[in-house]
CSV table of C-alpha atoms in Angstrom, one decimal:
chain,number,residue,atom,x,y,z
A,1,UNK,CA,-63.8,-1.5,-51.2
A,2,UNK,CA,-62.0,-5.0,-50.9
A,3,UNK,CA,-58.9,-3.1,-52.1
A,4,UNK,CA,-59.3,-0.6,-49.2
A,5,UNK,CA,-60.4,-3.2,-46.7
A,6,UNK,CA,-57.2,-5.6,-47.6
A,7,UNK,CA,-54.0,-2.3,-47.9
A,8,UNK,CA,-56.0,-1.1,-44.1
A,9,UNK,CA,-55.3,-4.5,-42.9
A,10,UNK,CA,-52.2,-5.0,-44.0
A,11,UNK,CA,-50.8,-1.5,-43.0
A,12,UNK,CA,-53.0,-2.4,-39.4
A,13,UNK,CA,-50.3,-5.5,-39.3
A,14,UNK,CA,-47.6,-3.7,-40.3
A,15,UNK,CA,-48.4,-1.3,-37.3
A,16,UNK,CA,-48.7,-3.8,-35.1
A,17,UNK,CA,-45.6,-5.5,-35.8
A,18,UNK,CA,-43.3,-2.2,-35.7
A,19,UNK,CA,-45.1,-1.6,-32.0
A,20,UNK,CA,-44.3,-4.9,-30.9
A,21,UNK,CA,-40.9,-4.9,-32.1
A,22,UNK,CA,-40.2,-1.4,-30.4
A,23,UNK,CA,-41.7,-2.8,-27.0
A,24,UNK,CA,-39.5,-5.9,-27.5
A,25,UNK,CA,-36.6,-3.8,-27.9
A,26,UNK,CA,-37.3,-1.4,-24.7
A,27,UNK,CA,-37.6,-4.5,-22.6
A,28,UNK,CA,-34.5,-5.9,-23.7
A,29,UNK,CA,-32.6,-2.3,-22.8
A,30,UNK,CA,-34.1,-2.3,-19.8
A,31,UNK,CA,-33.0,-5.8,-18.4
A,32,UNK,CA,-29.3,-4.8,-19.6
A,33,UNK,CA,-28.8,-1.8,-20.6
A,34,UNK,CA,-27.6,-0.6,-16.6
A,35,UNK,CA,-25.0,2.7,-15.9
A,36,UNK,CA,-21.6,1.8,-15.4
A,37,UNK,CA,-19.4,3.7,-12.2
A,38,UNK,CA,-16.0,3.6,-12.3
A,39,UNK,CA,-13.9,3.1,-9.6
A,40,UNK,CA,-10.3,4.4,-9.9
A,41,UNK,CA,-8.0,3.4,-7.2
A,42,UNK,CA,-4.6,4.1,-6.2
A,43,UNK,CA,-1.8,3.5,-4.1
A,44,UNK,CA,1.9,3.8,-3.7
A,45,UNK,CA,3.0,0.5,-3.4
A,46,UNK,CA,4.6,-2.3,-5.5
A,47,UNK,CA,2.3,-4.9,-7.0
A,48,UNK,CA,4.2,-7.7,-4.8
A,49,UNK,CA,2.8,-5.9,-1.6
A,50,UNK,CA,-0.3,-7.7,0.2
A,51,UNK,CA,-2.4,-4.6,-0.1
A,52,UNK,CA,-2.1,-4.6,-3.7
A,53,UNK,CA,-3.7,-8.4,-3.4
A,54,UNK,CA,-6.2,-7.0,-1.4
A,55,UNK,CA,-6.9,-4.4,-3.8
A,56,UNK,CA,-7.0,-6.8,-6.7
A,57,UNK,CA,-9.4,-9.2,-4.6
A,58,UNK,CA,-12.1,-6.3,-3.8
A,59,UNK,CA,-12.0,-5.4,-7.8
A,60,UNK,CA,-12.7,-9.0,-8.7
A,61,UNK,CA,-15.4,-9.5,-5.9
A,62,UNK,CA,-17.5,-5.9,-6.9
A,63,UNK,CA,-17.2,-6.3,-10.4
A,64,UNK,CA,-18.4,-9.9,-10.2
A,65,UNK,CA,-21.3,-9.5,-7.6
A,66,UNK,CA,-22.6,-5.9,-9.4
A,67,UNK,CA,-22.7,-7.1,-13.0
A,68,UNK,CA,-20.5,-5.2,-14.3
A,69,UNK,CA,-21.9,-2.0,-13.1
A,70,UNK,CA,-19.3,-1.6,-11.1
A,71,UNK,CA,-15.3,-1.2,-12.8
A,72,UNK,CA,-12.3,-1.2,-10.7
A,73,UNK,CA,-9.2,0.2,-11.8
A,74,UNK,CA,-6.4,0.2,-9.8
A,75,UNK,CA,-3.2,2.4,-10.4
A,76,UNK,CA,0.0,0.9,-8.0
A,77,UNK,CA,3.4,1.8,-7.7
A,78,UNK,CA,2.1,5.5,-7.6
A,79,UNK,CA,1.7,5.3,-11.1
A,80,UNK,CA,-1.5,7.9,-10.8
A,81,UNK,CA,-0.5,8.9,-7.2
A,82,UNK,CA,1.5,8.7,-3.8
A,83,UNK,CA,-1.2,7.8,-1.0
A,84,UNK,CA,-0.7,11.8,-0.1
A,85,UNK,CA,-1.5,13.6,-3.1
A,86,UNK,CA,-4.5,10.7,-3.4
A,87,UNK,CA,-6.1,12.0,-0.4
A,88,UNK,CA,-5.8,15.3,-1.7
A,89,UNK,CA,-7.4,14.6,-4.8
A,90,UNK,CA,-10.2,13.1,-3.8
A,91,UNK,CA,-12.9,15.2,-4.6
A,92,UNK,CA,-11.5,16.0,-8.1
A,93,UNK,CA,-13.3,13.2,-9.8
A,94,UNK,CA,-9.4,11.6,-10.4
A,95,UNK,CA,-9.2,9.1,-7.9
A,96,UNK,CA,-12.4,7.6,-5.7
A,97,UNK,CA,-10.2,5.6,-3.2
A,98,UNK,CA,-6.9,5.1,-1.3
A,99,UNK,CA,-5.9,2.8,1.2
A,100,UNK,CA,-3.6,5.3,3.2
A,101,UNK,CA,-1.3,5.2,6.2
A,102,UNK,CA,-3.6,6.6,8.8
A,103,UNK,CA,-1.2,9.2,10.0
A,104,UNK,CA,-1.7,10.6,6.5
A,105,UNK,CA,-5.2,11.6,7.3
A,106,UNK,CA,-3.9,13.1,11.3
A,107,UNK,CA,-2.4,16.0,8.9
A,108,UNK,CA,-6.0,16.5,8.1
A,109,UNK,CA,-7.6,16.4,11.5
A,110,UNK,CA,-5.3,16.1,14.7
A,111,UNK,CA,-8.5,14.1,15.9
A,112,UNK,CA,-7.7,11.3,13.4
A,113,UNK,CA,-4.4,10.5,15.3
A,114,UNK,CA,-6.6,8.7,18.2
A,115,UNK,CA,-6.1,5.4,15.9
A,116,UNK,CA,-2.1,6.1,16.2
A,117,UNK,CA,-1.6,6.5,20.1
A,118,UNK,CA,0.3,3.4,22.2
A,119,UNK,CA,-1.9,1.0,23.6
A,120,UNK,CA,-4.9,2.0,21.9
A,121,UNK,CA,-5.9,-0.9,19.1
A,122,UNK,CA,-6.4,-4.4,21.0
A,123,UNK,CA,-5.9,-7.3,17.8
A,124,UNK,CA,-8.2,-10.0,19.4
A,125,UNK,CA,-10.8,-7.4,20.1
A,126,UNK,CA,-11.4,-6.1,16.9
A,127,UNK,CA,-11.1,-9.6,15.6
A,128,UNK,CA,-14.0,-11.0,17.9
A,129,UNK,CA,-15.9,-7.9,17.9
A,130,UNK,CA,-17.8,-6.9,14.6
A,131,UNK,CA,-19.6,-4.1,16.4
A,132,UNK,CA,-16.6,-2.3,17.8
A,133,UNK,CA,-15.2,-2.4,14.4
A,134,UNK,CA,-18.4,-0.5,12.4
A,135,UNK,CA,-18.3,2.1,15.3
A,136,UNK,CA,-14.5,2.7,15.5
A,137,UNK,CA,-15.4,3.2,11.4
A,138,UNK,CA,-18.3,5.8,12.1
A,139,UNK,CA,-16.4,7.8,14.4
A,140,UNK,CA,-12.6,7.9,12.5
A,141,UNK,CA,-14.9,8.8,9.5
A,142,UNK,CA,-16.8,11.7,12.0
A,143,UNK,CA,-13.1,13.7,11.6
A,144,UNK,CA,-12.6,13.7,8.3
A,145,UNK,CA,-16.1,14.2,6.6
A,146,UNK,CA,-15.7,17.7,6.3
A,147,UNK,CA,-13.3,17.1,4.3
A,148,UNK,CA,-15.3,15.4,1.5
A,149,UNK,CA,-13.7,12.3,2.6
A,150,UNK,CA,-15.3,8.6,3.8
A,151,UNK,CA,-14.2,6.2,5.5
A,152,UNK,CA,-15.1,3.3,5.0
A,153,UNK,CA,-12.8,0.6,7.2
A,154,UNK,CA,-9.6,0.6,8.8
A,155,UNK,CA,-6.9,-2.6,7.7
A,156,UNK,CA,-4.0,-3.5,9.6
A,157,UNK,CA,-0.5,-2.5,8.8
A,158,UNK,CA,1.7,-4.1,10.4
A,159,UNK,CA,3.0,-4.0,14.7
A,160,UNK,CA,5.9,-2.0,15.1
A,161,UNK,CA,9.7,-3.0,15.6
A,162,UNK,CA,12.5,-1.1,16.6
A,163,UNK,CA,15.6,-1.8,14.5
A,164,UNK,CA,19.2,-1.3,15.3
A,165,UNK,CA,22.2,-1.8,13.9
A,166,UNK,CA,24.9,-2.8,16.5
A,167,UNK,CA,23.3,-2.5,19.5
A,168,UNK,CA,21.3,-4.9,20.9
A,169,UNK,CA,17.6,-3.7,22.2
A,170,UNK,CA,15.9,-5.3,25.4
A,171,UNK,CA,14.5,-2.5,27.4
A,172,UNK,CA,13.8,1.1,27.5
A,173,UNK,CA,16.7,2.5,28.4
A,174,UNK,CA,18.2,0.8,25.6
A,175,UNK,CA,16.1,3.8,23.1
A,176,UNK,CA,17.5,6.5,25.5
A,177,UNK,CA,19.0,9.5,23.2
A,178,UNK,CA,18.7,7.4,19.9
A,179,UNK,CA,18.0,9.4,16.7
A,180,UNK,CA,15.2,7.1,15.8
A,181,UNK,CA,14.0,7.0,12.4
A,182,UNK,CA,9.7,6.8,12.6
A,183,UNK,CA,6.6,7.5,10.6
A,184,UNK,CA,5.3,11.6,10.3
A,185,UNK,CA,2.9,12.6,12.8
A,186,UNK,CA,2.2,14.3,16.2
A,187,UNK,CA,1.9,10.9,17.6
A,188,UNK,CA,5.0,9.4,16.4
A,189,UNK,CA,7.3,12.4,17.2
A,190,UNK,CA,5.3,12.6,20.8
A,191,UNK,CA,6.1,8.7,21.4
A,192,UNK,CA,10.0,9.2,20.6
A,193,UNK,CA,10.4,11.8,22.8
A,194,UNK,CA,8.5,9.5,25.8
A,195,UNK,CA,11.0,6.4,25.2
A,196,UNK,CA,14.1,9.6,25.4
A,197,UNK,CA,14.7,9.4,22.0
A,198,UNK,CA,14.3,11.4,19.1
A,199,UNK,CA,11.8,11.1,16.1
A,200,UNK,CA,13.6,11.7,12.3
A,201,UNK,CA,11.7,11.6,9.5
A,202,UNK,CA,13.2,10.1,6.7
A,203,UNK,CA,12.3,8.9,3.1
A,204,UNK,CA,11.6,5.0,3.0
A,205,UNK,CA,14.3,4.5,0.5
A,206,UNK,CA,17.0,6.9,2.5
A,207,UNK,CA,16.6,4.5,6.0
A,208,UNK,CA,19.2,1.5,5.1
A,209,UNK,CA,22.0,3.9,3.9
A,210,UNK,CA,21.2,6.5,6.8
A,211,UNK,CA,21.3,3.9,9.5
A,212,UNK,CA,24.6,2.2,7.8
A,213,UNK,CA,26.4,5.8,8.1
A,214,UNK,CA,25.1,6.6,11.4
A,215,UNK,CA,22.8,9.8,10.3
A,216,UNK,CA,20.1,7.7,12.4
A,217,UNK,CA,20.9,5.3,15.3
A,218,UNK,CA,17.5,3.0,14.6
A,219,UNK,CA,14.5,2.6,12.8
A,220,UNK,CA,10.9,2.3,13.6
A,221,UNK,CA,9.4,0.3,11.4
A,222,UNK,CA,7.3,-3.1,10.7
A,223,UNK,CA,8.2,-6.5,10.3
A,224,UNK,CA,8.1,-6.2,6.5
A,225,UNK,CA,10.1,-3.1,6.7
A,226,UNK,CA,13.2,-5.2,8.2
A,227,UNK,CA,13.4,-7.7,5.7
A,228,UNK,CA,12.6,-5.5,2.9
A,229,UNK,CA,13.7,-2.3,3.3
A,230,UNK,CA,16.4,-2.0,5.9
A,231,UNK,CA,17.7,-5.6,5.3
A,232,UNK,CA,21.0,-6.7,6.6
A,233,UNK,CA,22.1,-3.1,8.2
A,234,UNK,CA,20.0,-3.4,10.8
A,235,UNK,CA,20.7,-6.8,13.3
A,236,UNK,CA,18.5,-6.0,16.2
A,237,UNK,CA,15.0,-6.0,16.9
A,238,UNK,CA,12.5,-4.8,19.8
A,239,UNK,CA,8.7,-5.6,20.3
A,240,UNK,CA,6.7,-4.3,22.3
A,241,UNK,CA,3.4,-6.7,22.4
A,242,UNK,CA,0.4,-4.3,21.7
A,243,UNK,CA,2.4,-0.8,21.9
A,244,UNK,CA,1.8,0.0,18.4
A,245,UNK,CA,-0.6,-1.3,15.8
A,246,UNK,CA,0.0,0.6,12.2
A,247,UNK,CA,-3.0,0.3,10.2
A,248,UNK,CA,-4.6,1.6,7.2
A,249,UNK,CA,-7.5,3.8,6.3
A,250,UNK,CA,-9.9,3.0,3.4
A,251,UNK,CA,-11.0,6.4,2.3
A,252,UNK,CA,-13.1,7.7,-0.2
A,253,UNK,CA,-14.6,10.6,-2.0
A,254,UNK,CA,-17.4,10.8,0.3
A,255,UNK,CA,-19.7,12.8,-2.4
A,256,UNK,CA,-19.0,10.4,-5.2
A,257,UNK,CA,-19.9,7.2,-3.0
A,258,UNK,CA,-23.1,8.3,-1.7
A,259,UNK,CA,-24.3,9.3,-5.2
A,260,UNK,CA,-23.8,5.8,-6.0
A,261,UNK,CA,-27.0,3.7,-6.4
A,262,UNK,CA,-27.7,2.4,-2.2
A,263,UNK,CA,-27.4,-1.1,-3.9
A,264,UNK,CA,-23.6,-0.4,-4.9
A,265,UNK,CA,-23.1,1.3,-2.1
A,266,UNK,CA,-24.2,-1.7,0.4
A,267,UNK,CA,-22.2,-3.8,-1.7
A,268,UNK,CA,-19.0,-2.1,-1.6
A,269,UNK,CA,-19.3,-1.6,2.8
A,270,UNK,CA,-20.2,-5.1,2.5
A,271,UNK,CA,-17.0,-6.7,0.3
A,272,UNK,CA,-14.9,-4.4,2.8
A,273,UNK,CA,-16.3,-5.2,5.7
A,274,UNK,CA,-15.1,-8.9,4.6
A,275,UNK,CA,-11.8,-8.1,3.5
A,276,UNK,CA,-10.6,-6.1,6.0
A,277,UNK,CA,-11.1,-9.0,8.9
A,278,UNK,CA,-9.7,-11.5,6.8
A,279,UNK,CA,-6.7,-9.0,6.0
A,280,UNK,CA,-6.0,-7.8,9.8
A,281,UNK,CA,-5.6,-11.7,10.4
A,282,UNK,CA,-3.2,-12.5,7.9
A,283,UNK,CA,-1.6,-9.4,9.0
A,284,UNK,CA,-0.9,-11.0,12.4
A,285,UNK,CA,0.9,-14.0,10.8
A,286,UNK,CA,2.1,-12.1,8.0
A,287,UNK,CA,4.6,-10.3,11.0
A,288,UNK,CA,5.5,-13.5,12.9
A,289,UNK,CA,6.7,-14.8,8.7
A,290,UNK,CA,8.8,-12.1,8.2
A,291,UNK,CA,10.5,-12.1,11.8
A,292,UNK,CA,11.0,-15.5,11.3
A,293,UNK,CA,12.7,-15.2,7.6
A,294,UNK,CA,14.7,-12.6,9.4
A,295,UNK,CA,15.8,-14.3,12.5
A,296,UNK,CA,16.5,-17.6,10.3
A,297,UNK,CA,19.3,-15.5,7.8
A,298,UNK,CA,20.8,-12.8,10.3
A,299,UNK,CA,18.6,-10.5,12.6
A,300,UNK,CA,17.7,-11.4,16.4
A,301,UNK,CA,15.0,-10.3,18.3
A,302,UNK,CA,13.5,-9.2,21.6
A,303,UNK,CA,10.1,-9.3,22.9
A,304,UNK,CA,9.3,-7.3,26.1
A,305,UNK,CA,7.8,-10.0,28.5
A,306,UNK,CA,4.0,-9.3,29.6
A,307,UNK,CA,5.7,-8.8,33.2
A,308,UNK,CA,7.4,-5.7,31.8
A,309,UNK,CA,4.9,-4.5,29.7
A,310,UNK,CA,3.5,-1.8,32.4
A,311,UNK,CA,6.7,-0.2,32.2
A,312,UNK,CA,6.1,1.0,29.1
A,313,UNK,CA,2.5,1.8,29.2
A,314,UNK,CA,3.6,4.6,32.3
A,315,UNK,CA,6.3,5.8,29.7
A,316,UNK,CA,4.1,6.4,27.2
A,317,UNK,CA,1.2,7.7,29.1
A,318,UNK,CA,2.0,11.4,28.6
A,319,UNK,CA,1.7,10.7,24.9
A,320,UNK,CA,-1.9,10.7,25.7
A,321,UNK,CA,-1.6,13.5,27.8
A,322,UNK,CA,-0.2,15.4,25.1
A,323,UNK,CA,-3.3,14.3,22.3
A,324,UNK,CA,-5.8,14.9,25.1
A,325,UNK,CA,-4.5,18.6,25.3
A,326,UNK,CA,-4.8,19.0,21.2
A,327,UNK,CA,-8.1,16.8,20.9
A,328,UNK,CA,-9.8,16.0,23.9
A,329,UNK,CA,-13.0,14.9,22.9
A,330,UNK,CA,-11.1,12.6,20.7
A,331,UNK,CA,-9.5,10.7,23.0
A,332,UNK,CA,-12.8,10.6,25.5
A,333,UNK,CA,-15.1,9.0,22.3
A,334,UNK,CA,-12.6,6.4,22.1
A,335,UNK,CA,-11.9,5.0,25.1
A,336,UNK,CA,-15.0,5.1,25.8
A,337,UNK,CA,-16.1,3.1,22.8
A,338,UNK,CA,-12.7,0.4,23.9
A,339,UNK,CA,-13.7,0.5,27.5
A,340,UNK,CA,-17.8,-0.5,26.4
A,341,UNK,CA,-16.3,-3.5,24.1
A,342,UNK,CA,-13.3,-5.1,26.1
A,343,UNK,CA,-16.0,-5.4,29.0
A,344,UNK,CA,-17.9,-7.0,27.2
């Protein structure tokens, strides 16, 4: 009976032991045992380019603040994709976000070019208004949902320039019947035709040698785009304060992200919500650094004076005319939403 009563106890023990191990063990997997979501990324860029930094900086902030559950990989230099074919494949489990050009997602939905027109975007308002940003957000992002696509915030580009090579720009008339080399788009071939000139579209690395052999007569471009792209060929520049603000669109596969645990999700609005107003600042200065580099080694430039600005805004104002025929409801949403912000 002792026997018995001592090999029951000690197999009791033994028991108790393997339980306790195996509860020790399923408390530990739960604590860190959590799913990992990839995030695969992509643009067209070089690494040298301030979205790429921007990029990198969102990686290193989700990563950091999810604990791991959360792994960026990013894909420049079109390596995986051209912005383009990124929005196209999103959906196909190959890509999860781009940072396009938002006249790549107008080819989508003609309503999406709203963001494009002259004179829409105001710098210091979506600066100093939080608010106006998250709704300009929720209804770019109304146009393209149907697509499977989300949008998530909108970054700032650059403001646009208009390069020449030999003849120096001040006014409007000075664009009349120029072969103008601009971005793709309803908006942008709509806006040349407005200032009496005519829209080409051309490949980014066919502009210097095309304006150097006269094919084109100027360039619409960005700041960053004079120094380095068309460089030295072109030696004129035009402004036009607040006529054109060239941004970007964050967008992602819109079924993939909301599948995502609501904590990741929040996380990932969150990090961008930060980024992006940081970004559209440096943007700002970013421009007035390049004109400057530019002016100090060979270019000059022209700003149209606020006096004169009026001019232009009556020139471009059947640009409007023409989106409000295409998307009507389009244009009413969003100046509505402006008018309800810069009143305030």
């Amino acid at each position: 009976m002792k026997k018995n009563y001592k090999a029951s106890l000690i197999i009791t023990l033994i028991i108790s032991l393997l339980l306790l191990t195996l509860s020790g063990c399923g408390k530990s997997n739960a604590s860190s045992d959590q799913e990992t979501y990839k995030v695969i990324m992509t643009h067209e860029l070089p690494e040298s380019f301030p979205k790429h930094k921007y990029m990198e900086e969102f990686k290193q902030r989700v990563e950091a603040e999810s604990n791991g559950q959360l792994e960026v990989v990013i894909h420049p230099g079109g390596q995986l994709f051209k912005d383009g074919e990124a929005i196209q494949a999103l959906g196909t489990g190959s890509v999860h976000m781009v940072w396009p050009v938002s006249a790549h997602l107008e080819a989508l939905n003609e309503d999406y070019g709203v963001i494009s027109l002259p004179f829409i975007l105001d710098d210091q308002t979506i600066i100093d208004q939080p608010e106006y940003r998250e709704e300009m957000t929720r209804l770019l992002d109304s146009y393209v949902e149907e697509n499977g696509i989300k949008v998530l915030g909108v970054m700032r580009t650059a403001e646009g320039i208009f390069l020449s090579s030999d003849k120096e720009l001040k006014n409007i008339k000075d664009l009349s019947k120029m072969k103008i080399r601009t971005v793709s788009g309803h908006i942008a071939t709509d806006m040349m035709d407005s200032l009496g000139a005519t829209g080409v579209s051309l490949p980014a690395t066919e502009i210097a040698t095309s304006l150097s052999q006269g094919v084109i007569d100027g360039v619409n471009t960005s700041p960053d785009g004079w120094k380095d792209v068309v460089g030295t060929v072109a030696n004129y520049g035009l402004v036009v304060p607040g006529m054109q603000v060239f941004t970007y669109s964050i967008a992602t596969d819109k079924a993939w992200f909301e599948n995502l645990p609501d904590n990741l999700q929040t996380l990932i609005q969150d990090t961008l919500n930060d980024i992006t107003i940081d970004q559209w600042k440096e943007s700002i200065n970013l421009d007035k650094e390049y004109i400057e580099a530019v002016t100090n080694e060979w270019g000059k430039i022209h700003y149209i004076p606020t006096n004169e600005i009026n001019d232009w805004k009556e020139k471009t104002k059947e640009v409007h005319s023409k989106f409000k025929e295409r998307s009507p409801q389009a244009l009413e949403d969003f100046n509505s939403l402006t008018d309800k912000y810069k009143s305030e």
